[in-house]
């Protein structure tokens, strides 16, 4: 059999054998995590996980490996991995100190508040949907501050992949599914549809020479290889092919921001999280604080009691998110006050174990001690041999972002502008209703649901690295992964594989994946929940660290079965 045909047949077999869905509770006992002693990477693509391990074996630390993973994902997962989007990174060093990098996109300087209403532009598709990309600045900044290997080494795996990869089933399916959208834009059609109009085949060799050149420029010139010179010229030229607003000055002025880590606790564990403009840290911590007084473990994994409580906790967290969350450089966000135990308890005072609270009756709360200060995405978790840990989530927002690829550069631009409250009070792509604080303004970062998180155990040791894609559903996904491990004692693979539920205040219904037990759904219905079935959401990538009596650690990697390409590996 010719090599390509053999690859296609094998890939189709793997594709049909993979569950690509949640695993019901009844089948969860047999799920085993990937186990390793020294280091682990759980990412959205096997080649990205391989890149991480290659860099770790070369003597790189977890940040080197995370940066290599980020660039590799931009090549092998172009629906979500990116150079043209943004994200967040949480880092815990071996000595327990921690930091975060915010490389969320910003609104171009020419943006204005009514651009998607009176201005008639689209925040979801096309050039005007793109914010100024932050990923390259963020990865380079994190590498400069924390990395150990030269940038040239860290970019090498991505450049090699850009020279040619064999298309995974997931990539071939996504490219084919979106080809009509790709054809709307000349540059996208050129880079991401076949030259003779046929469908992409699984296992077909896919070469990205223009993207390889962009990566080489970054390898040579660091952030200037993207924000200045030829790459910047290509981005600005692409803007002129549509109604894009990104200018040379916007690109040169973009900065990743190092922000203090946001901390909270849950059942003796310490959470290290991303603060605003990511909403995920605050919402996750609020929801965990809200359920902490209740005996989840006694009620049982995926029991109606536990899911009802979690839904009510998420309802209140999302109502606060809609009102309070914004870019902290523009709006005072009372992060600490929103996490105060007394405040969260006051929000749960109206919780009724027997009935839902209508979202119409739950608006945002007002913390009493306000200080004077004022699907698509991909997540990866990396732990190195010295105990350094990195949780990174990056996104273009929707699959392939704005659907606009930069001509001659071969990477997609985000449609992150839709994460602003483009029309305050109206739902966005994710159905989120958001407030004035998150309105569009030049240079402002749009609120994100991304929730990269690192947890320490009761003894202050590294315990877990987690995160997920899924837009607004990221927050409920990460909430369930954390409680699955801490409350219900699941291993890393079980924690990511079980069916999930989601509630986000508005719309006032609970989404659930197939496989949630029938008795649970009946119990939720009796409590007044409107239930809406979704095929699947989220794709969590997790590392859990276990210690024996002598403190010797074992790493468990969990890769979400909902996406064929998700992959955990270690050594
Ligand atoms: N673009 C999805 C998010 O950041 O929430």
Coordinates of C-alpha atoms and ligand atoms in Angstrom, one line a residue:
X1 CA 0.0 0.0 0.0
X2 CA 1.4 3.5 -0.8
X3 CA 2.6 5.4 2.3
X4 CA 0.0 8.1 2.2
X5 CA -2.9 5.6 1.7
X6 CA -1.6 3.5 4.6
X7 CA -1.5 6.6 6.8
X8 CA -5.0 7.5 5.8
X9 CA -6.4 4.1 6.6
X10 CA -4.6 4.0 9.9
X11 CA -5.8 7.4 10.8
X12 CA -9.4 6.6 9.9
X13 CA -9.1 3.5 12.1
X14 CA -7.8 5.5 15.0
X15 CA -10.5 8.2 14.4
X16 CA -13.3 5.7 14.4
X17 CA -11.9 3.9 17.5
X18 CA -11.6 7.0 19.6
X19 CA -14.6 7.8 21.7
X20 CA -14.4 11.7 21.1
X21 CA -17.0 12.0 23.8
X22 CA -17.5 12.0 27.6
X23 CA -17.2 8.6 29.3
X24 CA -20.3 7.8 31.5
X25 CA -19.9 7.2 35.2
X26 CA -20.6 3.5 34.8
X27 CA -17.6 3.1 32.6
X28 CA -15.2 5.4 34.5
X29 CA -13.6 2.7 36.8
X30 CA -11.5 1.4 33.9
X31 CA -10.0 4.8 33.0
X32 CA -6.3 5.1 33.8
X33 CA -4.2 8.3 33.5
X34 CA -0.8 8.4 31.8
X35 CA 1.7 7.9 34.6
X36 CA 5.3 9.3 34.8
X37 CA 8.0 10.0 37.4
X38 CA 9.8 13.0 36.1
X39 CA 7.8 15.3 33.8
X40 CA 4.4 15.4 32.1
X41 CA 2.7 17.5 29.4
X42 CA -1.0 17.3 28.6
X43 CA -1.9 19.3 25.5
X44 CA -4.3 19.6 22.6
X45 CA -2.1 17.6 20.1
X46 CA 0.4 14.7 20.2
X47 CA 3.0 16.8 18.3
X48 CA 2.7 19.6 20.8
X49 CA 3.1 17.2 23.7
X50 CA 6.1 15.7 21.9
X51 CA 7.6 19.2 21.5
X52 CA 7.2 19.8 25.2
X53 CA 9.0 16.6 26.1
X54 CA 11.7 17.2 23.6
X55 CA 12.5 20.6 25.2
X56 CA 12.4 19.1 28.7
X57 CA 14.8 16.4 27.7
X58 CA 17.1 19.0 26.2
X59 CA 17.3 20.6 29.7
X60 CA 14.6 23.1 29.3
X61 CA 12.3 23.9 32.2
X62 CA 8.4 23.9 32.2
X63 CA 8.3 27.4 30.8
X64 CA 10.6 26.5 27.9
X65 CA 8.4 23.5 27.3
X66 CA 5.2 25.5 27.6
X67 CA 6.5 28.1 25.1
X68 CA 7.5 25.4 22.7
X69 CA 4.1 23.9 23.1
X70 CA 2.4 27.2 22.4
X71 CA 4.3 27.7 19.1
X72 CA 3.8 24.0 18.1
X73 CA 0.0 24.3 18.7
X74 CA 0.0 27.3 16.4
X75 CA 1.1 25.0 13.7
X76 CA -0.7 21.7 14.4
X77 CA -4.0 23.1 15.9
X78 CA -4.7 26.1 13.8
X79 CA -8.3 26.2 14.9
X80 CA -7.2 27.3 18.4
X81 CA -3.5 27.2 18.8
X82 CA -2.3 30.5 17.4
X83 CA 0.0 33.4 16.7
X84 CA -2.9 35.6 15.9
X85 CA -4.8 35.3 19.2
X86 CA -4.1 35.6 22.9
X87 CA -4.2 33.9 26.2
X88 CA -3.0 33.5 29.8
X89 CA -0.2 31.7 31.6
X90 CA 0.0 30.8 35.3
X91 CA 3.5 29.7 36.4
X92 CA 4.5 28.1 39.7
X93 CA 8.2 27.9 40.3
X94 CA 9.9 25.1 42.2
X95 CA 10.3 27.3 45.3
X96 CA 6.5 27.8 45.4
X97 CA 6.5 31.4 44.2
X98 CA 4.1 32.1 41.3
X99 CA 3.3 34.6 38.6
X100 CA 1.0 35.1 35.7
X101 CA 1.3 36.5 32.2
X102 CA -1.7 38.2 30.6
X103 CA -1.4 38.2 26.8
X104 CA -5.0 38.8 26.0
X105 CA -5.7 40.7 22.8
X106 CA -6.5 44.4 22.9
X107 CA -9.0 46.4 20.9
X108 CA -7.2 48.3 18.1
X109 CA -6.7 52.1 18.7
X110 CA -9.4 52.8 16.0
X111 CA -12.1 50.7 17.9
X112 CA -15.1 52.5 19.3
X113 CA -17.9 51.6 21.6
X114 CA -20.7 51.3 19.0
X115 CA -18.6 49.7 16.2
X116 CA -20.6 46.5 16.2
X117 CA -24.1 48.2 16.6
X118 CA -24.3 51.6 14.9
X119 CA -21.0 50.9 13.1
X120 CA -22.5 47.8 11.4
X121 CA -19.3 45.8 11.7
X122 CA -19.1 42.1 12.6
X123 CA -17.5 41.0 15.9
X124 CA -17.6 37.4 14.9
X125 CA -16.4 37.0 11.3
X126 CA -14.0 39.0 9.2
X127 CA -11.2 41.5 9.7
X128 CA -13.0 43.9 12.1
X129 CA -13.5 41.0 14.6
X130 CA -9.8 40.8 15.3
X131 CA -8.2 42.3 18.3
X132 CA -4.4 43.0 18.4
X133 CA -2.8 39.6 18.8
X134 CA -1.0 38.9 22.1
X135 CA 0.2 35.3 21.9
X136 CA 3.7 36.0 20.5
X137 CA 4.4 38.8 23.0
X138 CA 3.2 36.6 25.9
X139 CA 5.2 33.5 25.0
X140 CA 8.3 35.6 24.4
X141 CA 7.9 37.6 27.6
X142 CA 7.4 34.4 29.7
X143 CA 10.4 32.8 28.0
X144 CA 12.6 35.9 28.6
X145 CA 11.6 36.0 32.3
X146 CA 11.6 32.3 33.2
X147 CA 13.1 30.2 30.4
X148 CA 16.4 28.5 30.4
X149 CA 17.1 27.4 26.8
X150 CA 17.7 29.8 24.0
X151 CA 14.7 31.0 22.0
X152 CA 16.1 29.3 18.9
X153 CA 15.8 25.9 20.6
X154 CA 12.3 26.5 21.9
X155 CA 11.0 27.5 18.4
X156 CA 12.7 24.6 16.6
X157 CA 10.0 22.0 17.0
X158 CA 7.3 24.4 15.7
X159 CA 9.4 25.3 12.6
X160 CA 9.9 21.7 11.8
X161 CA 6.2 21.0 12.1
X162 CA 5.4 23.9 9.8
X163 CA 7.6 22.5 7.1
X164 CA 5.2 19.5 7.0
X165 CA 2.8 17.5 9.2
X166 CA 0.4 14.7 8.5
X167 CA -3.1 16.0 9.0
X168 CA -4.8 14.5 12.0
X169 CA -8.4 13.4 11.6
X170 CA -9.6 16.3 13.7
X171 CA -7.7 18.8 11.5
X172 CA -9.0 17.3 8.3
X173 CA -12.5 17.3 9.5
X174 CA -12.4 20.9 10.8
X175 CA -10.7 22.2 7.6
X176 CA -13.4 20.5 5.5
X177 CA -16.2 21.6 7.7
X178 CA -15.2 25.3 7.5
X179 CA -14.1 25.4 3.9
X180 CA -17.1 27.6 2.8
X181 CA -16.2 30.1 5.5
X182 CA -12.5 29.9 4.5
X183 CA -13.5 30.7 0.9
X184 CA -15.0 34.0 1.9
X185 CA -11.5 35.3 2.4
X186 CA -8.9 35.1 -0.4
X187 CA -5.9 34.6 2.0
X188 CA -7.6 32.0 4.0
X189 CA -8.7 30.0 0.9
X190 CA -5.1 30.2 -0.3
X191 CA -3.6 28.9 2.9
X192 CA -6.3 26.4 4.2
X193 CA -8.2 24.9 1.3
X194 CA -6.8 22.5 -1.3
X195 CA -5.5 24.1 -4.5
X196 CA -7.8 21.8 -6.6
X197 CA -10.9 22.2 -4.6
X198 CA -11.1 18.6 -3.2
X199 CA -11.6 17.8 0.5
X200 CA -8.6 17.4 2.8
X201 CA -7.7 13.7 3.6
X202 CA -6.8 12.4 7.0
X203 CA -3.0 11.7 7.0
X204 CA -2.3 14.0 4.1
X205 CA 0.9 16.0 4.3
X206 CA 0.2 19.7 5.0
X207 CA 3.0 22.2 4.6
X208 CA 2.9 25.7 5.9
X209 CA 6.0 27.4 4.4
X210 CA 4.8 31.0 5.1
X211 CA 4.1 30.1 8.7
X212 CA 7.5 28.6 9.0
X213 CA 9.0 31.9 7.8
X214 CA 7.0 33.8 10.4
X215 CA 8.3 31.5 13.1
X216 CA 11.9 31.9 11.8
X217 CA 11.6 35.6 12.0
X218 CA 10.4 35.3 15.6
X219 CA 13.3 32.8 16.3
X220 CA 15.7 35.4 14.9
X221 CA 14.2 38.7 16.2
X222 CA 12.0 37.7 19.2
X223 CA 8.8 39.8 19.5
X224 CA 10.0 42.2 16.8
X225 CA 9.9 39.3 14.3
X226 CA 6.1 39.5 14.7
X227 CA 5.2 43.0 15.8
X228 CA 7.6 44.8 13.4
X229 CA 9.0 44.2 9.9
X230 CA 7.7 41.8 7.4
X231 CA 5.1 40.0 9.6
X232 CA 3.6 43.3 10.8
X233 CA 3.5 44.5 7.2
X234 CA 1.6 41.3 6.2
X235 CA -0.9 41.8 9.0
X236 CA -1.5 45.4 8.2
X237 CA -1.9 44.5 4.4
X238 CA -4.4 41.9 5.4
X239 CA -6.4 44.5 7.3
X240 CA -6.7 46.5 4.1
X241 CA -8.3 43.6 2.3
X242 CA -11.3 43.9 4.6
X243 CA -12.6 46.3 7.2
X244 CA -9.7 45.6 9.7
X245 CA -8.5 48.2 12.2
X246 CA -5.1 46.9 13.3
X247 CA -2.3 49.3 12.5
X248 CA 1.5 49.2 12.7
X249 CA 1.3 51.4 15.9
X250 CA -1.2 48.9 17.5
X251 CA 1.2 46.0 16.8
X252 CA 4.3 47.9 18.0
X253 CA 2.4 49.1 21.1
X254 CA 1.1 45.7 22.2
X255 CA 2.5 44.5 25.6
X256 CA 2.0 41.3 27.5
X257 CA 1.5 42.2 31.2
X258 CA 2.9 40.3 34.1
X259 CA 0.2 40.3 36.8
X260 CA 0.2 39.1 40.4
X261 CA -1.3 35.6 40.8
X262 CA -4.8 35.5 42.2
X263 CA -5.1 33.1 45.1
X264 CA -7.9 31.4 47.0
X265 CA -8.4 28.2 48.9
X266 CA -10.6 25.1 48.6
X267 CA -10.7 22.3 51.2
X268 CA -7.2 23.1 52.4
X269 CA -5.8 23.4 48.9
X270 CA -4.4 26.7 47.6
X271 CA -5.5 27.8 44.1
X272 CA -3.1 29.9 42.0
X273 CA -5.1 31.6 39.3
X274 CA -5.3 34.3 36.6
X275 CA -7.0 37.5 37.7
X276 CA -8.8 39.9 35.4
X277 CA -9.3 40.4 32.5
X278 CA -9.7 36.6 32.8
X279 CA -12.9 36.0 34.7
X280 CA -12.2 32.3 35.1
X281 CA -10.1 32.6 38.3
X282 CA -12.6 34.7 40.2
X283 CA -15.6 32.7 39.0
X284 CA -13.9 29.3 39.7
X285 CA -12.9 30.4 43.2
X286 CA -16.3 31.8 44.0
X287 CA -18.1 28.6 42.9
X288 CA -15.7 26.5 44.9
X289 CA -16.1 28.7 48.0
X290 CA -19.9 28.5 47.5
X291 CA -19.9 24.6 47.6
X292 CA -17.2 24.2 50.2
X293 CA -19.6 24.1 53.2
X294 CA -21.6 21.2 51.7
X295 CA -20.8 17.5 51.8
X296 CA -20.3 16.9 48.1
X297 CA -18.5 13.6 48.6
X298 CA -21.3 12.2 50.8
X299 CA -23.9 13.3 48.3
X300 CA -22.1 11.4 45.6
X301 CA -20.3 12.0 42.3
X302 CA -22.8 13.4 39.7
X303 CA -25.7 13.1 42.2
X304 CA -28.7 15.4 41.7
X305 CA -27.9 17.1 45.0
X306 CA -24.3 17.8 44.0
X307 CA -25.1 19.0 40.5
X308 CA -28.0 21.2 41.7
X309 CA -25.7 22.9 44.3
X310 CA -22.9 23.4 41.7
X311 CA -25.4 24.9 39.2
X312 CA -26.6 27.4 41.9
X313 CA -23.0 28.3 42.7
X314 CA -22.2 28.8 39.0
X315 CA -25.4 30.9 38.6
X316 CA -24.3 33.4 41.2
X317 CA -20.6 33.4 40.0
X318 CA -21.7 34.2 36.4
X319 CA -24.1 36.9 37.5
X320 CA -21.1 38.6 39.2
X321 CA -18.9 38.0 36.2
X322 CA -21.4 39.8 34.0
X323 CA -21.4 42.9 36.1
X324 CA -18.0 43.2 37.7
X325 CA -15.5 41.7 35.3
X326 CA -13.5 43.9 33.0
X327 CA -10.0 44.9 32.0
X328 CA -8.4 45.9 35.3
X329 CA -6.3 48.6 33.5
X330 CA -9.6 50.4 32.6
X331 CA -12.1 49.5 35.4
X332 CA -11.6 48.7 39.1
X333 CA -12.4 45.1 39.5
X334 CA -12.9 44.2 43.3
X335 CA -11.3 40.8 42.9
X336 CA -10.4 40.2 46.6
X337 CA -13.8 41.4 47.8
X338 CA -15.6 39.1 45.4
X339 CA -13.7 36.1 46.9
X340 CA -14.3 37.0 50.6
X341 CA -15.8 34.0 52.3
X342 CA -18.5 36.1 54.0
X343 CA -19.5 37.7 50.7
X344 CA -19.8 34.3 48.9
X345 CA -21.8 32.9 51.8
X346 CA -24.2 35.8 51.6
X347 CA -24.7 35.1 47.9
X348 CA -25.6 31.5 48.7
X349 CA -28.1 32.5 51.5
X350 CA -30.9 32.2 49.0
X351 CA -29.8 28.6 48.0
X352 CA -32.7 26.2 48.3
X353 CA -31.6 22.5 48.2
X354 CA -35.1 21.6 46.8
X355 CA -35.6 24.3 44.1
X356 CA -33.8 26.3 41.6
X357 CA -33.4 30.1 42.1
X358 CA -34.6 31.8 38.9
X359 CA -31.8 33.7 37.3
X360 CA -34.2 36.7 37.0
X361 CA -34.1 36.9 40.8
X362 CA -30.3 36.7 40.9
X363 CA -28.4 39.8 39.9
X364 CA -24.8 40.6 40.7
X365 CA -24.0 41.0 44.4
X366 CA -22.3 44.0 46.1
X367 CA -19.4 42.9 48.3
X368 CA -19.7 44.9 51.6
X369 CA -16.0 45.5 51.9
X370 CA -15.3 47.0 48.5
X371 CA -11.7 48.2 48.6
X372 CA -11.1 51.8 47.7
X373 CA -9.4 50.8 44.4
X374 CA -11.8 51.1 42.8
X375 CA -15.1 26.4 21.1
X376 CA -12.1 28.1 20.1
X377 CA -9.5 27.6 22.7
X378 CA -6.8 25.2 23.8
X379 CA -5.3 24.5 27.2
X380 CA -2.0 22.8 28.1
X381 CA -0.5 21.8 31.4
X382 CA 3.2 21.1 31.9
X383 CA 5.2 19.9 34.9
X384 CA 9.0 19.5 34.8
X385 CA 11.4 17.4 36.8
X386 CA 12.1 20.2 39.3
X387 CA 8.5 20.8 40.1
X388 CA 8.0 23.9 38.0
X389 CA 4.4 24.0 36.7
X390 CA 2.8 26.0 33.9
X391 CA -0.9 26.2 33.0
X392 CA -1.6 28.0 29.8
X393 CA -4.8 28.6 27.8
X394 CA -4.7 30.3 24.4
X395 CA -7.5 31.1 22.0
X396 CA -8.7 32.6 18.8
X397 CA -12.2 32.6 20.3
X398 CA -14.4 30.6 17.8
X399 CA -12.9 27.8 15.7
X400 CA -10.3 29.5 13.4
X401 CA -11.2 32.9 15.1
X402 CA -12.4 35.5 12.5
X403 CA -11.8 33.0 9.7
X404 CA -9.3 35.5 8.3
X405 CA -5.8 34.1 7.7
X406 CA -3.0 36.7 7.1
X407 CA -2.0 36.4 3.5
X408 CA 1.6 35.4 3.1
X409 CA 1.9 34.5 6.8
X410 CA -0.6 31.6 7.1
X411 CA -2.0 32.1 10.5
X412 CA -5.5 33.0 11.6
X413 CA -6.5 36.2 13.3
X414 CA -8.8 36.0 16.4
X415 CA -12.4 37.1 16.6
X416 CA -11.9 38.1 20.3
X417 CA -13.6 41.4 19.9
X418 CA -16.9 39.4 20.4
X419 CA -15.8 38.8 24.0
X420 CA -16.5 42.4 24.7
X421 CA -20.0 43.4 25.6
X422 CA -20.4 44.5 22.0
X423 CA -24.0 45.4 22.7
X424 CA -24.3 45.6 26.5
X425 CA -27.2 43.5 27.7
X426 CA -27.3 41.3 24.5
X427 CA -25.9 37.8 24.4
X428 CA -22.6 37.2 22.6
X429 CA -21.4 34.1 20.7
X430 CA -21.2 32.2 23.9
X431 CA -24.7 33.4 25.0
X432 CA -23.1 35.5 27.7
X433 CA -24.9 38.7 28.7
X434 CA -22.3 41.2 29.9
X435 CA -22.4 44.7 31.3
X436 CA -21.0 48.2 30.7
X437 CA -17.7 47.5 32.4
X438 CA -16.7 45.2 29.5
X439 CA -17.8 47.7 26.7
X440 CA -15.4 48.2 23.7
X441 CA -12.7 50.9 24.1
X442 CA -9.4 51.5 22.2
X443 CA -6.5 49.5 23.8
X444 CA -8.8 47.7 26.2
X445 CA -8.7 43.9 26.9
X446 CA -11.9 42.0 26.5
X447 CA -13.1 39.8 29.5
X448 CA -12.2 36.1 29.1
X449 CA -13.6 32.9 30.6
X450 CA -10.2 31.3 30.4
X451 CA -9.3 29.5 33.6
X452 CA -5.7 28.2 33.8
X453 CA -5.1 27.1 37.4
X454 CA -2.5 25.5 39.5
X455 CA -3.3 23.9 42.9
X456 CA -1.2 23.1 45.9
X457 CA -2.1 20.4 48.4
X458 CA -2.6 20.9 52.1
X459 CA 1.2 20.7 52.7
X460 CA 1.9 23.4 50.1
X461 CA 3.2 21.0 47.5
X462 CA 2.4 21.2 43.8
X463 CA -0.9 19.2 43.4
X464 CA -2.6 19.9 40.1
X465 CA -2.3 21.9 36.9
X466 CA -5.6 22.3 34.9
X467 CA -7.5 24.2 32.3
X468 CA -9.8 23.8 29.3
X469 CA -11.2 25.4 26.2
X470 CA -14.9 26.0 25.8
X471 CA -15.7 29.7 26.1
X472 CA -18.0 30.3 29.0
X473 CA -18.1 26.5 29.6
X474 CA -14.4 26.6 30.6
X475 CA -15.3 27.8 34.1
X476 CA -17.8 25.0 34.8
X477 CA -15.4 22.4 33.2
X478 CA -12.5 23.4 35.4
X479 CA -14.8 23.5 38.4
X480 CA -15.8 19.9 37.8
X481 CA -12.3 18.7 37.1
X482 CA -11.2 20.2 40.4
X483 CA -14.1 18.8 42.5
X484 CA -13.8 15.4 40.7
X485 CA -10.2 15.1 42.0
X486 CA -10.5 16.8 45.4
X487 CA -14.1 15.8 46.5
X488 CA -14.6 12.5 44.6
X489 CA -11.0 11.1 44.6
X490 CA -10.9 10.5 40.8
X491 CA -7.6 10.1 38.9
X492 CA -6.6 12.6 36.3
X493 CA -8.1 10.7 33.4
X494 CA -11.4 10.1 35.1
X495 CA -11.6 13.7 36.2
X496 CA -11.5 15.0 32.6
X497 CA -13.6 12.2 31.0
X498 CA -16.9 12.2 32.9
X499 CA -20.0 13.9 31.4
X500 CA -20.3 17.5 32.5
X501 CA -23.0 20.1 33.2
X502 CA -22.9 23.9 32.7
X503 CA -24.9 26.9 33.9
X504 CA -24.0 30.5 33.3
X505 CA -26.8 32.5 34.9
X506 CA -28.3 33.6 31.5
X507 CA -29.8 31.8 29.7
X508 CA -31.5 30.2 32.7
X509 CA -31.1 26.6 31.7
X510 CA -28.6 23.9 32.6
X511 CA -26.7 22.3 29.8
X512 CA -25.6 18.7 30.2
X513 CA -23.7 16.1 28.2
X514 CA -25.0 12.7 27.3
X515 CA -24.0 10.2 30.0
X516 CA -25.1 12.2 33.0
X517 CA -27.0 9.6 35.0
X518 CA -30.8 9.4 34.3
X519 CA -31.6 9.7 38.1
X520 CA -29.5 12.9 38.2
X521 CA -31.4 14.5 35.4
X522 CA -34.7 13.5 37.0
X523 CA -33.6 14.9 40.3
X524 CA -32.6 18.2 38.6
X525 CA -36.0 18.3 36.8
X526 CA -37.8 17.9 40.1
X527 CA -35.9 20.9 41.4
X528 CA -37.0 23.1 38.6
X529 CA -34.0 23.0 36.2
X530 CA -34.7 23.4 32.5
X531 CA -32.2 21.0 30.9
X532 CA -30.7 21.3 27.5
X533 CA -28.5 18.5 26.1
X534 CA -25.2 19.4 24.3
X535 CA -23.2 16.9 22.5
X536 CA -20.0 17.9 24.3
X537 CA -18.0 20.8 25.6
X538 CA -14.6 21.6 27.0
X539 CA -11.4 19.6 26.5
X540 CA -9.5 19.6 29.8
X541 CA -5.8 18.8 30.0
X542 CA -4.7 18.1 33.5
X543 CA -1.7 16.9 35.5
X544 CA -2.2 15.7 39.0
X545 CA 0.8 15.1 41.3
X546 CA 0.6 12.3 43.9
X547 CA 3.1 11.7 46.7
X548 CA 3.9 8.5 48.6
X549 CA 4.7 8.4 52.3
X550 CA 8.3 9.3 51.6
X551 CA 7.3 12.3 49.5
X552 CA 8.3 10.6 46.2
X553 CA 6.0 12.0 43.5
X554 CA 4.1 10.3 40.7
X555 CA 2.7 12.4 37.9
X556 CA -0.8 11.6 36.4
X557 CA -1.7 13.0 33.1
X558 CA -5.3 13.3 31.9
X559 CA -6.2 14.2 28.3
X560 CA -9.8 14.9 27.5
X561 CA -11.4 12.1 25.3
X562 CA -13.8 14.6 23.7
X563 CA -11.1 15.7 21.2
X564 CA -9.2 13.1 19.3
X565 CA -6.0 15.1 19.3
X566 CA -5.7 15.7 23.1
X567 CA -2.7 13.9 24.4
X568 CA -0.9 13.4 27.7
X569 CA 2.6 12.0 27.8
X570 CA 5.6 12.0 30.2
X571 CA 8.7 10.3 31.2
Ligands
LIG1 N1 -12.7 33.6 23.8 C1 -13.2 32.9 24.9 C2 -12.8 33.4 26.2 O1 -11.7 34.0 26.2 O2 -13.6 33.4 27.1

